[in-house]
Structures are given as C-alpha cells and as structure tokens.
Tab-separated table of C-alpha atoms in Angstrom:
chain	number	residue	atom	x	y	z
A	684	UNK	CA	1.311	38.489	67.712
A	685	UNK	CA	-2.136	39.035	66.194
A	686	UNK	CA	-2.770	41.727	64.191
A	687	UNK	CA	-5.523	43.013	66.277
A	688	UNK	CA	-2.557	43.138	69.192
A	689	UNK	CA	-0.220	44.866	66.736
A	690	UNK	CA	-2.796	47.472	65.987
A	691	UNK	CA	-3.645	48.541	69.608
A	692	UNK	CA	0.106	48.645	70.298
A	693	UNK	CA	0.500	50.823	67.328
A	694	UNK	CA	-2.053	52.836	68.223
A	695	UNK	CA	-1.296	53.339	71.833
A	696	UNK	CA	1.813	54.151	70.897
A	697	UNK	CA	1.289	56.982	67.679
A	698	UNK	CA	-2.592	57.540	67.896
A	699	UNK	CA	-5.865	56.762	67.129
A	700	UNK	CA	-6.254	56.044	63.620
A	701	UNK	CA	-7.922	56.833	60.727
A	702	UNK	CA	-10.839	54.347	59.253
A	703	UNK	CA	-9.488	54.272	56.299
A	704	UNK	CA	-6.119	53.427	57.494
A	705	UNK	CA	-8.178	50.602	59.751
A	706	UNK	CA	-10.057	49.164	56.789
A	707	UNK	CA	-6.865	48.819	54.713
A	708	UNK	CA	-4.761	47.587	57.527
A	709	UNK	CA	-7.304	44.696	57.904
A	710	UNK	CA	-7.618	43.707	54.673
A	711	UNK	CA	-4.216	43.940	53.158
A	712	UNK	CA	-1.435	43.713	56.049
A	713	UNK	CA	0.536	41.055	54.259
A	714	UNK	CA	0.927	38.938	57.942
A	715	UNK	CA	-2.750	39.207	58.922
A	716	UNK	CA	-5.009	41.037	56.413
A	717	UNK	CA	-8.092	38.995	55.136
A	718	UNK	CA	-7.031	39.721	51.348
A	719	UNK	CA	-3.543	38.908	51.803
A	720	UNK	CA	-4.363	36.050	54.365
A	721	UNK	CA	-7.939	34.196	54.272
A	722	UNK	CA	-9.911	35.847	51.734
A	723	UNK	CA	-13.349	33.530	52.112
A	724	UNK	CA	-15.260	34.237	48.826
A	725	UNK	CA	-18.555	31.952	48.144
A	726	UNK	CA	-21.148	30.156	49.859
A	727	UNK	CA	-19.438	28.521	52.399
A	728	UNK	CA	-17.227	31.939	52.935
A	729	UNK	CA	-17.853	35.534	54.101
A	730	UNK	CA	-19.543	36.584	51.246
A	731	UNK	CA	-20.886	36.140	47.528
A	732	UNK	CA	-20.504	38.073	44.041
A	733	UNK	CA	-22.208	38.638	41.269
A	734	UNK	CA	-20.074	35.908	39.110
A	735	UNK	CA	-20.954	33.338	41.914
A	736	UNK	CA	-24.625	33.869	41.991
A	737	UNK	CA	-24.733	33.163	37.876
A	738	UNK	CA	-23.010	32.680	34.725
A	739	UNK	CA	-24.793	35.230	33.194
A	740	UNK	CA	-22.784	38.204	34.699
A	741	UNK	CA	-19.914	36.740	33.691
A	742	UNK	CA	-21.263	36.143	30.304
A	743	UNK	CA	-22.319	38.892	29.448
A	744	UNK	CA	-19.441	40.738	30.759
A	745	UNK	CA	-17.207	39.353	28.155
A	746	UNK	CA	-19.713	39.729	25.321
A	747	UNK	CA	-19.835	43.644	26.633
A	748	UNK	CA	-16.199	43.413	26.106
A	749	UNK	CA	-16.345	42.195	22.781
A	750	UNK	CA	-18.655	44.428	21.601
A	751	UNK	CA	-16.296	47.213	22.908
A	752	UNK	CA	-13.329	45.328	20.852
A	753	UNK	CA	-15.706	45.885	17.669
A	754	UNK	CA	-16.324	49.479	18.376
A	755	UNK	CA	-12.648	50.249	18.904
A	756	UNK	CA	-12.029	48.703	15.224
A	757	UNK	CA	-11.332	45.565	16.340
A	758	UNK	CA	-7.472	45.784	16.459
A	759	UNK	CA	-5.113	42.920	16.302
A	760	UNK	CA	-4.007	43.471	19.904
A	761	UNK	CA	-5.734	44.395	22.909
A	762	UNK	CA	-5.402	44.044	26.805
A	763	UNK	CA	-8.341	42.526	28.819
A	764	UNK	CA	-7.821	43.549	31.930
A	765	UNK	CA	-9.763	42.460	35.311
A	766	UNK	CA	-8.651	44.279	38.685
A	767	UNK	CA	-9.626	41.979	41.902
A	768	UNK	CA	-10.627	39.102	40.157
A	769	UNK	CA	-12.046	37.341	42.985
A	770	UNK	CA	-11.900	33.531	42.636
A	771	UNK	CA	-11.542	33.956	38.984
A	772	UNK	CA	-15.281	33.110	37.979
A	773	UNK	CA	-16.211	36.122	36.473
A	774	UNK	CA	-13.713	36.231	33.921
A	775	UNK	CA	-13.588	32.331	33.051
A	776	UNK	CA	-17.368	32.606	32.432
A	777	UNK	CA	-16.310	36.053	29.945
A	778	UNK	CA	-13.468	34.161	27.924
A	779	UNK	CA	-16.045	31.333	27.703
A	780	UNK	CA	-18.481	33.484	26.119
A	781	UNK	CA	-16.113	35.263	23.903
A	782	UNK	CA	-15.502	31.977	22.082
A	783	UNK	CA	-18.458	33.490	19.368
A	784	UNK	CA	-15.910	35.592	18.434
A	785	UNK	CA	-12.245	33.608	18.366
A	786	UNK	CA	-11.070	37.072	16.496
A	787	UNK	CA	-11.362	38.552	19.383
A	788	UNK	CA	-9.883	36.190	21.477
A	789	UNK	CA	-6.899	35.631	19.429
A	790	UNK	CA	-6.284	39.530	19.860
A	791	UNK	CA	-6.253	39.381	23.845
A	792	UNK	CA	-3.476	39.593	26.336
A	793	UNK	CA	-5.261	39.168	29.921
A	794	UNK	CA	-3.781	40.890	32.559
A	795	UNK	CA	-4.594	40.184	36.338
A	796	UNK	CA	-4.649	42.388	38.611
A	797	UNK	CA	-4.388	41.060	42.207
A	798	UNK	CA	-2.785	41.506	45.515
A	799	UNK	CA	-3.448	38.597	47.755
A	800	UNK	CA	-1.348	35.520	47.071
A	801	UNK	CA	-4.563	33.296	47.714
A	802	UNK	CA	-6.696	34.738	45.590
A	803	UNK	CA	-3.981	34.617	42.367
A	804	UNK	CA	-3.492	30.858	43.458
A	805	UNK	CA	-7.608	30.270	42.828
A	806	UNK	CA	-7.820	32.482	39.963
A	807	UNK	CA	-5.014	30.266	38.259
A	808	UNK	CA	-6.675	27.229	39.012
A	809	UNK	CA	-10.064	28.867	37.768
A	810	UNK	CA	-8.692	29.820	34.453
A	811	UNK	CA	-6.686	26.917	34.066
A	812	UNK	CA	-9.081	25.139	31.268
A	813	UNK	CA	-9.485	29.154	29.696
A	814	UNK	CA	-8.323	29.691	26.285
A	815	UNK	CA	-6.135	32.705	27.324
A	816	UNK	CA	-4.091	32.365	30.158
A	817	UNK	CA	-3.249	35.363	32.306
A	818	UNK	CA	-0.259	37.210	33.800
A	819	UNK	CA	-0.963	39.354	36.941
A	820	UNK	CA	0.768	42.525	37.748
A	821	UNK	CA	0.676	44.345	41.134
A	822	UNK	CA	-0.940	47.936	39.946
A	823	UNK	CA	-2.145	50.005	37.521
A	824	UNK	CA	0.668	51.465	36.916
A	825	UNK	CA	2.340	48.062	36.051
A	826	UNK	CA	-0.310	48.009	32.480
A	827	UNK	CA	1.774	48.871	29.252
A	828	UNK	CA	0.303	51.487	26.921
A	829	UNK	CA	1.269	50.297	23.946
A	830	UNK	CA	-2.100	48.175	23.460
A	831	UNK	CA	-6.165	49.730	23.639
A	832	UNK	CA	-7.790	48.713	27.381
A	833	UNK	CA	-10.512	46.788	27.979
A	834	UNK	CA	-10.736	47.373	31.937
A	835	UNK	CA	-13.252	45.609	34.579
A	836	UNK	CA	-13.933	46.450	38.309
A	837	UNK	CA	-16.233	44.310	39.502
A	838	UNK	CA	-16.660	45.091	43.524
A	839	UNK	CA	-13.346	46.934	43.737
A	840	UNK	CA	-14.291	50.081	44.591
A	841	UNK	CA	-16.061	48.997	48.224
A	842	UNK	CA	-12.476	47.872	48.809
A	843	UNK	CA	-11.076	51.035	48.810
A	844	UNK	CA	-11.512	52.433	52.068
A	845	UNK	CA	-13.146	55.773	53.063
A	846	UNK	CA	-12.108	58.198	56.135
A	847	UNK	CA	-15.185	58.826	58.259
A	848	UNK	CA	-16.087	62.542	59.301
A	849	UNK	CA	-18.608	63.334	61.791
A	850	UNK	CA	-20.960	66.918	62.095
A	851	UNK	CA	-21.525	67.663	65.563
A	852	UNK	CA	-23.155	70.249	67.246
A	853	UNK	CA	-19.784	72.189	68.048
A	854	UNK	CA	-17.517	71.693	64.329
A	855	UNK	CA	-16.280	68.679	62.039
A	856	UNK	CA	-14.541	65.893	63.858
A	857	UNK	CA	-13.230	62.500	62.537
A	858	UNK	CA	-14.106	59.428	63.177
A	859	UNK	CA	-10.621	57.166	64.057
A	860	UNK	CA	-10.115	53.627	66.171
A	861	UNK	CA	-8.551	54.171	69.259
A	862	UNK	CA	-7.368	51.784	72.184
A	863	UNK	CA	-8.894	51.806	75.463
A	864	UNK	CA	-7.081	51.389	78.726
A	865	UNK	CA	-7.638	47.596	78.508
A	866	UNK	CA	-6.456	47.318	75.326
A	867	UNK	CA	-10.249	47.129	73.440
A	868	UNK	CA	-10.410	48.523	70.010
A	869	UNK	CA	-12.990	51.412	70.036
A	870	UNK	CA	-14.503	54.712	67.876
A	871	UNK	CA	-14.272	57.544	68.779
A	872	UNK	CA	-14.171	61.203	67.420
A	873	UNK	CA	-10.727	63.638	67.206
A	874	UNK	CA	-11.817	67.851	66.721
A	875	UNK	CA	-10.617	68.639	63.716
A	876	UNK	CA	-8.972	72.339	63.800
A	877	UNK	CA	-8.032	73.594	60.023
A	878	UNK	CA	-7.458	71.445	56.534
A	879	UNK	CA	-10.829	69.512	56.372
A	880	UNK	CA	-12.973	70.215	52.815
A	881	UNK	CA	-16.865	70.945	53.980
A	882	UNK	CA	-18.615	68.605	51.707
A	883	UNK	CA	-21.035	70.912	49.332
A	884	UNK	CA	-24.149	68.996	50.574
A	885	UNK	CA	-26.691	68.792	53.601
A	886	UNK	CA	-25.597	67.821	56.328
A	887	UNK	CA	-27.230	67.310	60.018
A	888	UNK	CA	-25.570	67.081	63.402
A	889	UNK	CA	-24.854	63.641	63.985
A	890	UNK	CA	-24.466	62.105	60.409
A	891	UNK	CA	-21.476	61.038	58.758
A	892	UNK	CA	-19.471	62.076	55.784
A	893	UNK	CA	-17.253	59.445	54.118
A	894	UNK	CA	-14.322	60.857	52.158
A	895	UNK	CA	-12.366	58.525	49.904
A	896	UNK	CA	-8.980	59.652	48.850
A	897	UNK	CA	-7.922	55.994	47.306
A	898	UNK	CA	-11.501	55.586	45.122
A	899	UNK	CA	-10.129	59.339	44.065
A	900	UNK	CA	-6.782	57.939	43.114
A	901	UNK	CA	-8.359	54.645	41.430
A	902	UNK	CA	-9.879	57.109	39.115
A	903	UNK	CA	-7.683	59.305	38.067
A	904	UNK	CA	-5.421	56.258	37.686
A	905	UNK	CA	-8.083	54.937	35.412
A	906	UNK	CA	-8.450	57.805	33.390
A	907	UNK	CA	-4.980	58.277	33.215
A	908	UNK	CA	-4.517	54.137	31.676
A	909	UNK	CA	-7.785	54.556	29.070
A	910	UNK	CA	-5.888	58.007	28.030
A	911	UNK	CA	-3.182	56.940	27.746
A	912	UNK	CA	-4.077	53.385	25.370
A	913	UNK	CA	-8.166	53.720	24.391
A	914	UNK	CA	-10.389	51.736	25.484
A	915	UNK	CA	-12.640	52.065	28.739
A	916	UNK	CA	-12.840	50.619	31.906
A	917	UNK	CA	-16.569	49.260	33.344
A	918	UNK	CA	-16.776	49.876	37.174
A	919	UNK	CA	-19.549	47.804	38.860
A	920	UNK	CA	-19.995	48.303	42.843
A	921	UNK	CA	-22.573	49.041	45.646
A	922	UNK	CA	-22.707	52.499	46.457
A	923	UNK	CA	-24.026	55.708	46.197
A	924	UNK	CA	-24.617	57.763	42.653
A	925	UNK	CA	-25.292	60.585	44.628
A	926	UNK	CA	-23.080	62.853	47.204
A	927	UNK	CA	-24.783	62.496	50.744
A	928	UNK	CA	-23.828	61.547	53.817
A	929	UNK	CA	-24.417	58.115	55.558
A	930	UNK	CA	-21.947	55.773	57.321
A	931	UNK	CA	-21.745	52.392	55.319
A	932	UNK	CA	-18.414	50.681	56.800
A	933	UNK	CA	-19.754	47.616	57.379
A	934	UNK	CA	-17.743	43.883	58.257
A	935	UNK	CA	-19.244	40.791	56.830
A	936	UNK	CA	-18.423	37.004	58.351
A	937	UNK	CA	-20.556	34.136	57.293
A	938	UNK	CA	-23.087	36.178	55.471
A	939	UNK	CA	-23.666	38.375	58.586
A	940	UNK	CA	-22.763	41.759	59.364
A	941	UNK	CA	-20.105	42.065	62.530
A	942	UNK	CA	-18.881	44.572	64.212
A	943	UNK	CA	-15.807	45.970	62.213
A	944	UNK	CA	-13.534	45.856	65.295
A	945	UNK	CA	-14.328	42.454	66.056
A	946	UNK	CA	-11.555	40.375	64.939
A	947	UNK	CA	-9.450	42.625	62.602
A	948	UNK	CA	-7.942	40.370	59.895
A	949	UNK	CA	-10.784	38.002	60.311
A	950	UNK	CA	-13.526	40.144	58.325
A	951	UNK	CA	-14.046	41.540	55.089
A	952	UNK	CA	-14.774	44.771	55.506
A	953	UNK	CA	-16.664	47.355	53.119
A	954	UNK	CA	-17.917	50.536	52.580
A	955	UNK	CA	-19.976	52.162	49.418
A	956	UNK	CA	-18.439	52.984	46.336
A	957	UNK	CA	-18.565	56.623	45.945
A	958	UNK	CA	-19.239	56.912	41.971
A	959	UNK	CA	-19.625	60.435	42.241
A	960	UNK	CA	-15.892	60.984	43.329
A	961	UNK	CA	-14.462	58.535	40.760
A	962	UNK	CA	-16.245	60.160	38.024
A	963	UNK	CA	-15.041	63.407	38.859
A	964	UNK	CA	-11.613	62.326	39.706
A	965	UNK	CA	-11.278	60.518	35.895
A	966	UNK	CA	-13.003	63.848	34.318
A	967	UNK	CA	-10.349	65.884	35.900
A	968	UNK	CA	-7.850	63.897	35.129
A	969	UNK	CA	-8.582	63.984	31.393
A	970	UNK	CA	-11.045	60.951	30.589
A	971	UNK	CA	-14.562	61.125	29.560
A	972	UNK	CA	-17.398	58.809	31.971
A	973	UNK	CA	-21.032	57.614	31.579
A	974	UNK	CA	-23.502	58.284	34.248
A	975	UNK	CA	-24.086	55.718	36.334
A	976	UNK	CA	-27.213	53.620	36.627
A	977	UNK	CA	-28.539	50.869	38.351
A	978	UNK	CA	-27.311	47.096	37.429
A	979	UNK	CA	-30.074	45.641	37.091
A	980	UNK	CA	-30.620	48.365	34.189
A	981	UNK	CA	-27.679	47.690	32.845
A	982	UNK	CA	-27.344	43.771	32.685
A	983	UNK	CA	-30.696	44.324	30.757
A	984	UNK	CA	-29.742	46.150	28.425
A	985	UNK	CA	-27.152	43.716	27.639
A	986	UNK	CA	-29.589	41.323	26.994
A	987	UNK	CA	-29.836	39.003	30.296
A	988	UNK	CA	-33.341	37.915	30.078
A	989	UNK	CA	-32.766	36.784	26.846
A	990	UNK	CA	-29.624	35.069	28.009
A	991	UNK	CA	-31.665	33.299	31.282
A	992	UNK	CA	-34.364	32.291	28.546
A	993	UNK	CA	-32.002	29.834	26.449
A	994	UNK	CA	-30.820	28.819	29.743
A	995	UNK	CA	-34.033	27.833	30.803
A	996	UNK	CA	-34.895	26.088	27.292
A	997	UNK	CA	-31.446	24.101	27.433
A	998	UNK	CA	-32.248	23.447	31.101
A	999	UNK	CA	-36.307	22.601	31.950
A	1000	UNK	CA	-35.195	21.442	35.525
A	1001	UNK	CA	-33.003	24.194	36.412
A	1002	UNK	CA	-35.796	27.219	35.530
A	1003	UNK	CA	-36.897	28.205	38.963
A	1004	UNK	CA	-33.126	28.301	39.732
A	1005	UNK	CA	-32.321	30.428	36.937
A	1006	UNK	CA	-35.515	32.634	37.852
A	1007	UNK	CA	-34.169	33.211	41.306
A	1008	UNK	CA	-30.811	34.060	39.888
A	1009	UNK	CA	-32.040	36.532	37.532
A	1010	UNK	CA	-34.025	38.579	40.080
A	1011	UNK	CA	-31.185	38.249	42.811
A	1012	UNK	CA	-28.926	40.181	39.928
A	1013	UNK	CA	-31.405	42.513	38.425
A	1014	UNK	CA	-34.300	42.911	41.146
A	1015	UNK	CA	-34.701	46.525	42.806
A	1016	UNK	CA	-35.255	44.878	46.176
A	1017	UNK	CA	-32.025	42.604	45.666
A	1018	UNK	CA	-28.603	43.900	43.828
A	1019	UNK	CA	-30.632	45.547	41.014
A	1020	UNK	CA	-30.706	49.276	42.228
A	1021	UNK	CA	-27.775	49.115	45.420
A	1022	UNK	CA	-25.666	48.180	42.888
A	1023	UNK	CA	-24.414	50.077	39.811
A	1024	UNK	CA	-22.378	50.742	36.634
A	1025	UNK	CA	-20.531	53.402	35.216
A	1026	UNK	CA	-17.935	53.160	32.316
A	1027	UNK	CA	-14.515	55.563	32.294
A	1028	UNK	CA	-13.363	55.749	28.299
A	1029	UNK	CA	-10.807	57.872	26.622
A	1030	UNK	CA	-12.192	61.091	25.145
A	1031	UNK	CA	-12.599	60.173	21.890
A	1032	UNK	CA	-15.868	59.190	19.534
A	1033	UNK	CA	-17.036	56.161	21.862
A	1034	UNK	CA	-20.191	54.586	22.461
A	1035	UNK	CA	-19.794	52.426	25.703
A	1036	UNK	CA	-21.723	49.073	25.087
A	1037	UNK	CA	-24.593	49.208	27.676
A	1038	UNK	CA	-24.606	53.229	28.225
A	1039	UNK	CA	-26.519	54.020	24.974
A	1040	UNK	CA	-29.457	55.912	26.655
C-alpha cells in the first residue's frame, strides 16, 4: 500500500491532520518518506544546495570552523559536527580546506548526523577519500559532552515542519489534510475552541500563521549541546528573520514547485525556517545567539570573493562559471538575502567567526 493510501485511511479513520504531522509523515515514514526512501539531491534530482552550486560554501565553511577551533584555544579534541549532511559535499569540500591547518584536523572527531539510510550511504561514499572519517548518530541527544562543539545546519531547519493556523473573519482555525469522500487528499480548516497562543503580530483575515514546535525543540536542543560542551553551532536556512505571517509550505519535484498533496512520499517538501523562534528557544534555554543576517553578507565576510578570485586565476576558462556561482550564493535577487545565518554559542566570552559586526 502506498503511503498516500495509508494516509487517507489513517485519516478517515482518526482525523484530519495536522501539516506538520503531513510534512513529517512524507518525508521521514521509514516505508515511504522521501528522506528515508528517495531523497533526490542535485541537478538531475528535486532540488540543489548551496555545497552543490560551489566549493566555496563548503570551503569556507570549514575554514569558519577552524577559525572557531582557534578562538576556543585550539584544544586537542573537538567534535565537528554536521546535522543533514546532504550528499556529503559540503563537508568533504570543509575537511578539504581545513588541510591549512592539519592541527586542527588532527583534533577532530566528525560526527554525522543523519536519518535516511540513502543519504548516510552517499555521504560515506562522499567522504570516502576525506582525511577524517565519520561516525553518524541518530540525534542530538546521541553527541557526548565531554569534547567543545563545532555544530553546522545547513538547510535543516526548512525540514522541520510547521503547523499552519489560519485568521478568519469568525476566530483562529487550523489548517490540517483531510480525506474527501473519494479518497482525495485535501486542506481544509478545523475551529479551534481554547489552547491556541495568538501570535504577538499583525495579522489580517485570511493570512496564515506558521507555528513550529520541532524548529523550537531543535533549538533548545542546540543550546542545550553548546552548554553543555562550548562551542557554537552555525544555522544556515531560507526563512524569515522576522515574526509575520505568510504560508511557505511548499513541495519541490524536478526543480518545480508541486502541489504538496500530490504524491506524498514522492516530494520534498519545505517550509521557512523560523530564526526568530530558534533564537528564542536557545536564549531560553540558556545559550547565547547572533542576529541573523543575510548569506550573502555573511559568506562575504568570510572572504568569498577573494576565494572565487584565486579560483578564477587558477582557472581562466572556468571564470564566467565561477561568476555565476558567486552571485547565485551571494546575490540579493538569488540565495543572498532569502537565505540566512545565525550562530547559537555557549554563554561565555565568544566571538562567532563571521558575526563580528
């Protein structure tokens, strides 16, 4: 049985359900989900990261890390740490660029953090040639404290699903997938009565409000990891730096945007990173944060033109690639402003690399 069949069953037989139960359903149900299943990362796949469109993330990624090695003291052990590694390329390309410092390097136990069997099979074969070789582990929670963190998120956080509420002219109502009497997947809206949290912002009839309990828990656990070891974690995602309402599930197949109830299993599915929740969620739970600003900002200030210029002298031919690569990264109209960085760091004297300003 499918697991769009299992779903309507399910839900014709308990309920409609939530989005955010939806999104994770489809993404991580270990007999159908597209993580756990068919993840299709690249080119010729759903969709494409940062580490795929250049080196130069990747790069300077693990130079950010070693800089953050240096400014912890450099200690004799620490634990690099990527969560959803993708295909592996963003964290081959950092080890590879850590070589300048084989100090650092020869302090580093890499920990993995992945879920879908798939996507731990390519990361192994990606890191295969690395100098470190990794160990994976299911969770947070799974990361021993007895080492300082060095903690990366790239596109992790639009992963993390959010439950959809909707203003209308007569009260708050929610936003779940129900069934109808042919056995179609559909939206539609459930009255909520008593336990809902008014968001503290503008809001008009009509628009949505996306509430994310597991980008909450994601940092708190965060904050509750660089607490508990030192060290920070650098969070990298499209989303929103600002509370506000807006609707931004979204599925993704071949480069194109679908309809998220079209083929559930089949589609990665997204919505925006809430950074203001996170933040607040790792303050309260006991860490400090950076603001947030855009990435194009931020891979600048670590230096990427500089980086795409020795490129281009080692490579003539390959300039006007390298040109294109650097605006798709850092351009306002292309990932440059949509997405963003923040850093979560225990509450200590710490300057994150990158978050000077």
């Amino acid at each position: 049985m499918s697991l769009r069949d299992r779903l309507a069953r399910e839900i014709a037989l308990t309920g409609p359900m939530t989005v955010a139960d939806y999104v994770a359903r489809c993404l991580h149900d270990p007999e159908g989900g597209y993580y756990a299943t068919r993840p299709a990362i690249g080119a010729s796949g759903d969709f494409i990261t940062a580490p795929m469109i250049s080196q130069m993330f990747g790069e300077l990624v693990g130079l950010w890390a070693v800089e953050l090695w240096r400014r912890l003291g450099a200690p004799e052990r620490v634990r690099l740490v990527e969560v959803g590694p993708g295909d592996g390329t963003l964290m081959a390309d950092a080890l590879r660029a850590a070589r300048l410092d084989p100090e650092f390097l020869s302090a580093v136990d890499l920990v993995l953090i992945e879920p879908s069997p798939p996507l731990r099979e390519a990361q192994a074969r990606m890191l295969s040639d690395s100098d470190i070789h990794p160990r994976w582990v299911a969770s947070l929670d799974r990361i021993e404290t007895d080492a300082p963190v060095i903690l990366i998120a790239n596109e992790v956080l639009d992963c993390l699903p959010a439950r959809q509420f909707v203003k209308t002219e007569d009260g708050w109502a929610e936003r779940r997938v129900g069934v109808t009497d042919d056995g179609a997947l559909t939206f539609g809206l459930v009255k909520i009565t008593g336990g809902f949290r008014r968001p503290d912002f503008a809001v008009e009839p009509g628009q949505t409000v996306e509430i994310s309990e597991r980008q909450a828990a994601f940092g708190r656990d965060l904050a509750t990891l660089v607490r508990a070891t030192s060290g920070a974690a650098l969070l990298i995602d499209y989303g929103r730096a600002r509370p506000g309402p807006g609707d931004t599930l979204q599925g993704l197949r071949r480069h194109r945007k679908v309809d998220p109830l079209d083929g559930p299993g089949e589609t990665d599915l997204t919505q925006w990173a809430d950074f203001p929740t996170v933040l607040e969620a790792a303050v309260h739970a006991g860490a400090d944060v950076t603001g947030t600003m855009g990435q194009g900002e931020f891979l600048n200030l670590l230096g990427i033109e500089a980086r795409a210029d020795r490129l281009k002298a080692g490579r003539p031919d390959a300039a006007s690639v390298i040109d294109r690569q650097l605006a798709r990264l850092t351009a306002d109209d292309q990932m440059g402003t949509l997405f963003k960085a923040c850093a979560i760091f225990s509450p200590r004297t710490l300057v994150v690399p990158g978050f000077e300003i």
